[in-house]
Coordinates of C-alpha atoms in Angstrom, one line a residue:
X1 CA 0.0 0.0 0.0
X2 CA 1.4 3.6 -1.1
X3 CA 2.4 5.7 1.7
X4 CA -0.9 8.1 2.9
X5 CA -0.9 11.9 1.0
X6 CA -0.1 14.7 3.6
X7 CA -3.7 16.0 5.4
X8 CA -2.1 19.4 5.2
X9 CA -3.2 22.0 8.5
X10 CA -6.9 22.1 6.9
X11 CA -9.1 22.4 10.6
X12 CA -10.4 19.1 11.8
X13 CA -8.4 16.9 10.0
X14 CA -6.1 14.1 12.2
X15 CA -2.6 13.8 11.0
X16 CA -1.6 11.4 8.3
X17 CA -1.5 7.4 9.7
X18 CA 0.9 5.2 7.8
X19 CA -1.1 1.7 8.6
X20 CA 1.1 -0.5 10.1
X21 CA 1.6 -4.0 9.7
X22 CA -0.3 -5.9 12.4
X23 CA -3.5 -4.2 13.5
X24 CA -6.2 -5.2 16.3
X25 CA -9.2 -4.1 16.1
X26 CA -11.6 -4.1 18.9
X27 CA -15.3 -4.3 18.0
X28 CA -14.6 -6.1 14.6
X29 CA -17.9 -7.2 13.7
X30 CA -19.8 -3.7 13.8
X31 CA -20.6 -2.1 10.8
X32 CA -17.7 0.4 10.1
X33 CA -14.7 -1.7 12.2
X34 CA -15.7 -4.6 9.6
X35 CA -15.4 -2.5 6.4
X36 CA -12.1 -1.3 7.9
X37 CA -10.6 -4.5 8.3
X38 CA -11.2 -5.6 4.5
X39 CA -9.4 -2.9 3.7
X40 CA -6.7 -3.3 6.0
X41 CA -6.4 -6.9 5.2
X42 CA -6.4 -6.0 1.1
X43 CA -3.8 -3.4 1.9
X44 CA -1.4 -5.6 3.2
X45 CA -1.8 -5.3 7.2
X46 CA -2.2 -8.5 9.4
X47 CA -5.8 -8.1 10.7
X48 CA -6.8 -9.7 14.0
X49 CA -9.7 -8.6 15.9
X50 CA -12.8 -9.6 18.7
X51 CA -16.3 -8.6 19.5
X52 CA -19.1 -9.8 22.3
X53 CA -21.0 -12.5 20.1
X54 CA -20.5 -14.6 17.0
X55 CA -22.6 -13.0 14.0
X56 CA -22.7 -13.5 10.3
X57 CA -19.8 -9.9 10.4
X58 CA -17.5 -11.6 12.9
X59 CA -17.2 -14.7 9.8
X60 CA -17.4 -12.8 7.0
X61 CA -14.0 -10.9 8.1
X62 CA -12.4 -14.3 9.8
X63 CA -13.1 -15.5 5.9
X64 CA -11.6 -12.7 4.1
X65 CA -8.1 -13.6 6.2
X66 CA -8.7 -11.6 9.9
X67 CA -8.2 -13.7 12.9
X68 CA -11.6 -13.6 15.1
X69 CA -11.8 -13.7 18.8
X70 CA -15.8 -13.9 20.4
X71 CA -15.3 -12.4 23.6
X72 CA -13.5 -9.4 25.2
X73 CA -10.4 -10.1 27.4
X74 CA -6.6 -9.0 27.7
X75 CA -6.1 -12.5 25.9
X76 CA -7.3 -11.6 22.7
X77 CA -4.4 -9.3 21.8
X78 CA -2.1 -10.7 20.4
X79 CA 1.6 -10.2 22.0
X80 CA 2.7 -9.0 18.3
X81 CA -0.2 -6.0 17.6
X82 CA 1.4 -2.9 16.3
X83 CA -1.6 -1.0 17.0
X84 CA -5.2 -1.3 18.3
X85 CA -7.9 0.8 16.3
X86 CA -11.2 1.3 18.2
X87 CA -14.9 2.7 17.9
X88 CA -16.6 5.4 19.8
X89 CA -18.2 2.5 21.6
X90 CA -15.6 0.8 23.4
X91 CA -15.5 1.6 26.5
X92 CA -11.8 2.4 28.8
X93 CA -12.9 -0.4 30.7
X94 CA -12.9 -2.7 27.8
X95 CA -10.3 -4.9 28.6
X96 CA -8.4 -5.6 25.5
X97 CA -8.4 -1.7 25.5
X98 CA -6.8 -1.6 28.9
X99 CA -4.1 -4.4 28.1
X100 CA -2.8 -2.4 24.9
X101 CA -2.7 1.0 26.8
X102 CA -0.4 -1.1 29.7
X103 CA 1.6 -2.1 26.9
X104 CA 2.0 1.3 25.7
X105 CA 0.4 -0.1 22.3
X106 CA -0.6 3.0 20.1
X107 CA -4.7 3.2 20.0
X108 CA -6.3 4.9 17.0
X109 CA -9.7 5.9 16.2
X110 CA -11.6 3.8 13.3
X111 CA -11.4 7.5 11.5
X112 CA -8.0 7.7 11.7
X113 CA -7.2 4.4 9.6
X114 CA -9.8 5.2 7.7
X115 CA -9.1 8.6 6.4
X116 CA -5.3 7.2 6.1
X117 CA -6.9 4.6 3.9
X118 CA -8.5 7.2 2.1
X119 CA -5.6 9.3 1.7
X120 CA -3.8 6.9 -0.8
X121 CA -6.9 7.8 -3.4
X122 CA -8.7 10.9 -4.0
X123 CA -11.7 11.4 -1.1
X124 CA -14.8 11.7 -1.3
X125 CA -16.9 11.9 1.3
X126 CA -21.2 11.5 1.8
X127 CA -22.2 13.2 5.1
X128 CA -25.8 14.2 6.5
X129 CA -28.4 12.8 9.2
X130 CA -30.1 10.2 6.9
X131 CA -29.1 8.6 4.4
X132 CA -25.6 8.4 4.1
X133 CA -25.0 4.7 3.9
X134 CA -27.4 4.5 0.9
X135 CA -26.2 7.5 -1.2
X136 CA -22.5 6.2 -0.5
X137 CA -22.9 3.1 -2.2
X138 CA -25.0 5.0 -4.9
X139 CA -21.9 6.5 -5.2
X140 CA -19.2 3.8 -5.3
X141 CA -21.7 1.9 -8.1
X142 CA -21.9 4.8 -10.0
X143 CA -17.7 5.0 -9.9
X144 CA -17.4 1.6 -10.3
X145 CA -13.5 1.4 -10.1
X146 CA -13.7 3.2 -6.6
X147 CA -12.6 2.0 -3.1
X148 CA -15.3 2.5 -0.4
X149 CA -15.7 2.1 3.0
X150 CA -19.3 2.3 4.2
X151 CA -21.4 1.8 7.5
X152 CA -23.4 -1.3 5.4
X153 CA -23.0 -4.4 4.1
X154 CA -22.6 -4.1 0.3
X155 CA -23.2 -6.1 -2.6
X156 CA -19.5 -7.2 -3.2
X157 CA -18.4 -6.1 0.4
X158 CA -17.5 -9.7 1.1
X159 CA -19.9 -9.7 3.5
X160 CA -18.9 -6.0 4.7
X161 CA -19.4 -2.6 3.4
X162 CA -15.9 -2.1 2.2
X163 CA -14.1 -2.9 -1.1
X164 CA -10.8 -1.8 -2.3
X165 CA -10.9 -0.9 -6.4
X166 CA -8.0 0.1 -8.5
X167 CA -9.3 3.7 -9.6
X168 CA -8.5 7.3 -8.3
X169 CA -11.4 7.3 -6.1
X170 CA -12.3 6.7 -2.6
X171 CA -16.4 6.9 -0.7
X172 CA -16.7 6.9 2.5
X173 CA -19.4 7.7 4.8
X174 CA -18.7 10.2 7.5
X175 CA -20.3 9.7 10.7
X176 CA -21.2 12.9 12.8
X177 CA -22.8 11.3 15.2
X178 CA -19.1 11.2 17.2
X179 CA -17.5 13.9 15.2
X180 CA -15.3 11.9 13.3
X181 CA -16.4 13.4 10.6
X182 CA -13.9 16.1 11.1
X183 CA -11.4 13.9 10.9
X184 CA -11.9 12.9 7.5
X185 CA -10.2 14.3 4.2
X186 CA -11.9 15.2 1.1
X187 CA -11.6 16.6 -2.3
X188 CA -15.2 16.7 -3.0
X189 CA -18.4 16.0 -0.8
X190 CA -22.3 15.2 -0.6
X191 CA -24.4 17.3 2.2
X192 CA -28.0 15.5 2.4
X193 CA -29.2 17.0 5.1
X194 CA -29.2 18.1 8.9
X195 CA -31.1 16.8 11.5
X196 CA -30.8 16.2 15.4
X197 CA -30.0 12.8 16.1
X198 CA -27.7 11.8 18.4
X199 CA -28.8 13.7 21.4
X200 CA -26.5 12.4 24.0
X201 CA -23.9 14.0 22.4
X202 CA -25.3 17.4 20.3
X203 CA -27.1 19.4 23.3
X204 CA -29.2 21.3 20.3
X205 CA -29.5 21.6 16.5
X206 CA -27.6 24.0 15.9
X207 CA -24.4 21.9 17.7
X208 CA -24.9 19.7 14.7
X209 CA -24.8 22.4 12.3
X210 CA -21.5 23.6 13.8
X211 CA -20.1 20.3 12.8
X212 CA -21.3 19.9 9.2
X213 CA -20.4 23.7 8.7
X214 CA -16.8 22.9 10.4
X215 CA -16.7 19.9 7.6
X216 CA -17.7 21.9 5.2
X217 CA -15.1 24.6 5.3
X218 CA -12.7 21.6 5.4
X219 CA -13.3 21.5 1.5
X220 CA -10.6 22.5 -0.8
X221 CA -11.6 25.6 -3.2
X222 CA -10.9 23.2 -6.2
X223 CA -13.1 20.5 -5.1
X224 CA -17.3 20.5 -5.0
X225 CA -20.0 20.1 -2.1
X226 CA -23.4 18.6 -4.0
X227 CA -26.2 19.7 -1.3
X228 CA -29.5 17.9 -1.3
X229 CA -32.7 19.8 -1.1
X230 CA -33.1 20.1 2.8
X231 CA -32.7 23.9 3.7
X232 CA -30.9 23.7 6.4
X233 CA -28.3 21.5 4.3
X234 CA -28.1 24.4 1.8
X235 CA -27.6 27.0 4.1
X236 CA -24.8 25.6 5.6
X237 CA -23.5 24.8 2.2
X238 CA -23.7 28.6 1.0
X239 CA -20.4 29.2 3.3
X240 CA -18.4 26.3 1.1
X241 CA -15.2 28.2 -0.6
X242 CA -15.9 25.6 -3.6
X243 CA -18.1 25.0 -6.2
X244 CA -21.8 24.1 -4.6
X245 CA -23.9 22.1 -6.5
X246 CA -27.6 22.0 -5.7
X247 CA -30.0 19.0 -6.3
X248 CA -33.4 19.6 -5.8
X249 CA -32.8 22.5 -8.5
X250 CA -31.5 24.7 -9.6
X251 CA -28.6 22.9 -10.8
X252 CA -30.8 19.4 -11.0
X253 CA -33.4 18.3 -9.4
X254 CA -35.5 15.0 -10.2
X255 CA -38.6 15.1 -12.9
X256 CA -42.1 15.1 -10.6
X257 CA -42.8 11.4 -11.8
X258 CA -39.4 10.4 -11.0
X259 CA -38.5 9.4 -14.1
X260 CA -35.5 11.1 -14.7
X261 CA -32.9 13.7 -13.7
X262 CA -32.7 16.8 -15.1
X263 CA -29.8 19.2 -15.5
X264 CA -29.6 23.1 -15.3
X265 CA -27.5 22.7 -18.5
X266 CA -30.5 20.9 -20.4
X267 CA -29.1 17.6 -20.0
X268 CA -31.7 15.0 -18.9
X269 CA -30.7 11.4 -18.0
X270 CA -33.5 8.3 -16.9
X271 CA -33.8 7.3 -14.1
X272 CA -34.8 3.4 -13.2
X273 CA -34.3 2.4 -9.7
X274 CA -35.2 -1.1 -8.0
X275 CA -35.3 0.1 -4.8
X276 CA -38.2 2.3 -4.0
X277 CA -39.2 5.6 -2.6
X278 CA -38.9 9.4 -3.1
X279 CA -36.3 9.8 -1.0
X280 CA -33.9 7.2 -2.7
X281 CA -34.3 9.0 -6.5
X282 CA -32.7 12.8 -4.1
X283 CA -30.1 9.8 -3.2
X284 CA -29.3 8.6 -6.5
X285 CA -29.5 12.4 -7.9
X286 CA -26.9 13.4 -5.6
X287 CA -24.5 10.6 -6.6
X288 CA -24.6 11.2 -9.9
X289 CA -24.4 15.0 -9.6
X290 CA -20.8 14.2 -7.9
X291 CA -20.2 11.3 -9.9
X292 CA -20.6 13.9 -13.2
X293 CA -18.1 16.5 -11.0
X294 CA -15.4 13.3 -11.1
X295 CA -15.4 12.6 -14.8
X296 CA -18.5 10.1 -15.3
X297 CA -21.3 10.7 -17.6
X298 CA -24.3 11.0 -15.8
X299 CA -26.1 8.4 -18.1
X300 CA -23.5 6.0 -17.8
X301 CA -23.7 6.9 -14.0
X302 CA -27.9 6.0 -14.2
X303 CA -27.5 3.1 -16.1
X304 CA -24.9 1.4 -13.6
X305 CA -27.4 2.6 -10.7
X306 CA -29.9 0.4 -12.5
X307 CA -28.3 -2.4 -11.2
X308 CA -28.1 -1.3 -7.4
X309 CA -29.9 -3.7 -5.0
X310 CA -29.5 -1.4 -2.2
X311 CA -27.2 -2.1 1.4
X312 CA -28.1 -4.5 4.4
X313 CA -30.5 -3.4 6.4
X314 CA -32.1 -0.6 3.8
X315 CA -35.8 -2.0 2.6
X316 CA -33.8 -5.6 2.9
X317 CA -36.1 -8.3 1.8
X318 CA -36.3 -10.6 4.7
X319 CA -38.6 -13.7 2.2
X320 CA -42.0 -14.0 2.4
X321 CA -44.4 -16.9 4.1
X322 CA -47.8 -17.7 4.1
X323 CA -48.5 -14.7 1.5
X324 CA -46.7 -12.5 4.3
X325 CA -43.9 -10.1 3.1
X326 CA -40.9 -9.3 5.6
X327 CA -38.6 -6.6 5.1
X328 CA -35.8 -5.3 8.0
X329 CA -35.0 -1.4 7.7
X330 CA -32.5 0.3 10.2
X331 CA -35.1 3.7 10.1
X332 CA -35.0 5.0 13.7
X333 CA -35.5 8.6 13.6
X334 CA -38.9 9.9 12.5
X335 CA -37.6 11.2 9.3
X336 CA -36.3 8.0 8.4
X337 CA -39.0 6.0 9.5
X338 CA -41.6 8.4 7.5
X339 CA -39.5 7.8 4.4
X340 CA -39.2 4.2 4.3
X341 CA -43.0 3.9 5.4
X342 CA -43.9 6.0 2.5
X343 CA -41.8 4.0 0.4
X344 CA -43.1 0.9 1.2
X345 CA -46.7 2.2 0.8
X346 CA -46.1 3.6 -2.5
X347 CA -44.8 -0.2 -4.0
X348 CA -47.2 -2.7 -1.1
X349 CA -50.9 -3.2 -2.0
X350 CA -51.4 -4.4 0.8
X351 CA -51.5 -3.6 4.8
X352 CA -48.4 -2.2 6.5
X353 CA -47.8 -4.0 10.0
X354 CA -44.3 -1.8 11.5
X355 CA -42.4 -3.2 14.2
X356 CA -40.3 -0.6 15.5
X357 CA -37.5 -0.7 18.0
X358 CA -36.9 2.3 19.7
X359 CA -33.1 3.0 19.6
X360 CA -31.5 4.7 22.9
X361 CA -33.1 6.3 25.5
X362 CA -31.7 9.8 25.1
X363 CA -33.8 9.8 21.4
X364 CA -36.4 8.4 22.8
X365 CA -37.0 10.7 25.3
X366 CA -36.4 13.8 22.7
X367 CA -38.4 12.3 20.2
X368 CA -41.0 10.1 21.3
X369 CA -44.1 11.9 19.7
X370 CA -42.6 12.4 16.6
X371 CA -41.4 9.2 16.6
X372 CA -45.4 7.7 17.4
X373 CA -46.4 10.2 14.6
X374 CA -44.4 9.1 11.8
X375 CA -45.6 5.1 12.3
X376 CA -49.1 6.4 11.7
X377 CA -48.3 6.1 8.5
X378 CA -48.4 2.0 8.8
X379 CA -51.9 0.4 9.4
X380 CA -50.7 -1.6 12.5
X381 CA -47.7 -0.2 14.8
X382 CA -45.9 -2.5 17.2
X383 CA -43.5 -0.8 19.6
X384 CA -40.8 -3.1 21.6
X385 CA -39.3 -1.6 24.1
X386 CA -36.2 0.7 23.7
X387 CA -32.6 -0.9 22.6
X388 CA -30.3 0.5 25.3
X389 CA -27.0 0.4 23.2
X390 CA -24.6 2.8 24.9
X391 CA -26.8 4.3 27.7
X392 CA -28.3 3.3 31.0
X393 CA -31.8 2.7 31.0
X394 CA -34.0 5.4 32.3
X395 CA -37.2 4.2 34.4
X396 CA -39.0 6.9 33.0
X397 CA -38.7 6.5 29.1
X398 CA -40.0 3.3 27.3
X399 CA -41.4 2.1 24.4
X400 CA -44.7 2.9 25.5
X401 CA -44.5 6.9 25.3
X402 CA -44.1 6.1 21.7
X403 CA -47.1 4.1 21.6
X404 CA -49.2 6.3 23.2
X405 CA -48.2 9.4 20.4
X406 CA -49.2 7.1 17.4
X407 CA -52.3 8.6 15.6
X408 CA -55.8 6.9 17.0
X409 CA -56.4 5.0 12.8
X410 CA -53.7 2.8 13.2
X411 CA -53.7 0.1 15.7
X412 CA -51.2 0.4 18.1
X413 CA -50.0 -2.5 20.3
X414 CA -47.2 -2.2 23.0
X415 CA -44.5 -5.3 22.5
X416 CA -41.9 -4.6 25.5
X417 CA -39.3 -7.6 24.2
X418 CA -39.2 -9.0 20.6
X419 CA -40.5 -12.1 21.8
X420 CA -44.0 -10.1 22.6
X421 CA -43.5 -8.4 18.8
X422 CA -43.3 -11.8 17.3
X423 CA -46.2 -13.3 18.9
X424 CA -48.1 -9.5 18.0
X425 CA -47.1 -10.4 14.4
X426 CA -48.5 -13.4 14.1
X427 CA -51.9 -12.1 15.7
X428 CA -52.5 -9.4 13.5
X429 CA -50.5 -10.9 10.2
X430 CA -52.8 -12.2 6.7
X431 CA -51.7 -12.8 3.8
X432 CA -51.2 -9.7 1.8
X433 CA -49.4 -7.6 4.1
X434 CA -45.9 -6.3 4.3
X435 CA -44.5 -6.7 7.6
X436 CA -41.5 -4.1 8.3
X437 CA -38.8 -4.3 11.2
X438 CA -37.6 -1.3 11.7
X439 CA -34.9 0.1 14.0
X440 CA -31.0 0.3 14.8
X441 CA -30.7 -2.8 17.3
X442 CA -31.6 -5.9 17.8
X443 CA -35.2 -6.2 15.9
X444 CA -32.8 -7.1 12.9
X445 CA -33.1 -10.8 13.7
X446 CA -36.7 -10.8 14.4
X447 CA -37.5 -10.8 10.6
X448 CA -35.9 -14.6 10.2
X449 CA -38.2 -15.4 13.3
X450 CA -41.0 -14.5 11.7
X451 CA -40.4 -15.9 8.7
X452 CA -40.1 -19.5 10.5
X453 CA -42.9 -18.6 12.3
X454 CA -45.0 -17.8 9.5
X455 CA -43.9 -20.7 7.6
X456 CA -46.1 -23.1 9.4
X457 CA -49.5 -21.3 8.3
X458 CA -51.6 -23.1 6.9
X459 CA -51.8 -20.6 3.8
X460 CA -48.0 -20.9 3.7
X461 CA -47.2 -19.9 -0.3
X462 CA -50.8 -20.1 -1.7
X463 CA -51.2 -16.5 -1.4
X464 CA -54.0 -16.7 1.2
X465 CA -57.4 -15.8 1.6
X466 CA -57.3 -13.0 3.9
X467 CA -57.4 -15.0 7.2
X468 CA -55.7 -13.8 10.0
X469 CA -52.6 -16.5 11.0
X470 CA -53.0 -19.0 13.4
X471 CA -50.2 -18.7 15.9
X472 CA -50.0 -21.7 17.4

């Protein structure tokens, strides 16, 4: 791997890392730390790594060539590490963390290996509240020679979101939730939007504006920040020193019927996306607005979008059983859950039953009634109770002040664990209807449940006849 390009003094950025040769990371099987290690592992660094439980992550990576240890303990670093690279969420008491700051071990940030990573290409970076996981591999399709390193399994991730191409480009999400956006470099971005989020660690809005502003001025004056149509987004985006384009219009902006994206210079390219909603067409528009900035035509941009299948846990198609459709969605803010319940609506015929797992306490107790607002758009909303992650739990914030701010026309039914939710499901579910997991955490792995569950209808694959499912 070529030595890492200078970061230069531009504010926020970390200074260069030159990866070295044996790396341990903790937290291997999450999201980001996975997509990391493929990339560390096709560079030419020894990977080894551990997490808290086995998953489908923890063996795609051991596959690809890491060495996987389940379980956190001084053990599992190895005498010979060079360096440890951790997440926001390990904790100091983490004891593999503890053993490599007793050895004197240097620890790194995930952002630091990867903007080091990305320093070997040219970067490009997708940042905003929603949707960043999405438009990112949006983007790396569209550039289909790029490296990319995104916070979602991809299509040829090798079972992560990463892959390491042999053109001039580098994708990569950046993550504000932890500021580590900052850290990242970039010759050209996207800005989606702005939103409060992560409320245990921006005290107001306009906290997380100072960030994406702080990024933004980051941005060289020959490079190009493609803003999306949210106003905030733009407003921030009218401080960029480079060229801004807009999407949304003036400079392109996506035809009412969504057939296809047109240009403030006349150019007009089709649009044909498999994965549905609104909100995914101001996705792909945005890639290929910053895919044309880097030298691709826009149509040949489209056409390769054509074959996008979208990122784990984005609309994923669970199966269906007994006439039942499952999909798993990781919406958990009530602008994401709004736009993939509006999605599904505009593509299902049928009924919409959301299960929803509210994701930390601090959101939940910010946004509770516009969380319960937004599932009002699915005919049946089952609420679990709230996926602690991070924080402790709070006696006085559940699942059920969701339930009791979801609009009196759609059934509501309070499902404190998922093994309530399941047992909800199969109460309400008939064939016909599109059942929808939805949230950050665990809920993931009710959808196979389900599925099993379902299975042993008795209108299993005949499409049914509108009867409600026997559970037993």
């Amino acid at each position: 791997m070529s030595a890492p390009r200078s970061a230069g003094d531009a504010p926020g950025r970390s200074r260069a890392l030159s990866l070295p040769a044996r790396l341990h990371l903790i937290g291997i099987g999450g999201a980001g730390m996975s997509a990391l290690a493929r990339l560390a592992l096709e560079s030419g660094s020894s990977v080894t790594g551990s997490d808290r439980e086995a998953s489908p992550t923890t063996d795609a990576v051991a596959a690809l060539g890491a060495v996987v240890t389940i379980g956190h303990s001084a053990d599992a670093l190895p005498a010979s590490t060079d360096a440890v690279v951790v997440s926001t969420a390990i904790g100091e008491d983490n004891p593999e963390l503890a053993a490599a700051r007793e050895r004197g071990l240097p620890v790194h940030h995930r952002a630091e290996l990867l903007a080091a990573l990305m320093r070997t290409k040219r970067p490009l970076v997708v940042a905003g509240a929603h949707g960043k996981s999405t438009t990112s591999a949006m983007l790396a399709t569209a550039l289909p020679d790029a490296s990319c390193c995104i916070g979602a399994r991809i299509d040829d991730g090798g079972g992560t979101g990463a892959r390491w191409g042999g053109g001039e480009w580098f994708v990569a999400e950046g993550d504000e939730s932890d500021r580590s956006l900052l850290d990242l470099p970039a010759d050209a971005a996207i800005l989606l939007n702005v939103d409060h989020d992560h409320h245990a660690t921006f005290a107001s809005l306009a906290d997380v504006e100072a960030v994406f502003a702080q990024f933004v001025a980051t941005l060289p004056r020959t490079g190009c920040l493609v803003v999306g149509p949210d106003e905030v987004a733009r407003r921030i985006a009218r401080s960029a020193d480079c060229e801004v384009r807009q999407v949304g219009g003036p400079d392109a902006f996506v035809a009412p019927d969504g057939s296809e994206l047109r240009f403030r210079d006349g150019r007009r390219v089709a649009l044909d996306l498999a994965v549905p909603g609104a909100h995914n067409l101001e996705n792909a528009a945005c890639a290929i607005a910053l895919a044309d900035w880097c030298g691709m035509a826009p149509d040949t941009a489209a056409r390769a979008l054509e074959r996008y299948r979208g990122v784990g846990r984005r609309f994923e198609e669970r199966g269906v059983r007994g006439g039942v459709r499952v999909v798993d969605d990781y919406a958990h803010h009530p602008a994401e859950l709004t736009a993939t319940l509006l999605a599904a609506r505009q593509e299902a015929p049928g009924r919409i039953v959301a299960v929803f797992q509210p994701h930390l306490v601090s959101r939940t107790r910010a946004l509770a009634p516009e969380l319960g607002a937004a599932l009002g758009r699915a005919d049946v909303a089952i609420v679990t109770d709230v996926y602690l992650a991070r924080e402790p739990p709070d006696p006085e914030v559940s699942g059920a002040d969701v339930i009791r701010a979801v609009p009196a026309d759609t059934t509501a039914v309070y499902a404190p664990t998922l093994g309530d939710a399941r047992d909800a499901v199969l109460e309400v579910a008939r064939p016909g209807d599109l059942v929808l997991t939805l949230g950050a955490g665990d809920v993931t792995e009710l959808g196979q449940d389900l599925l099993d569950a379902l299975g042993t209808s008795p209108h299993d694959g005949d499409g049914g006849d509108g009867s409600t499912h026997d559970p037993t």
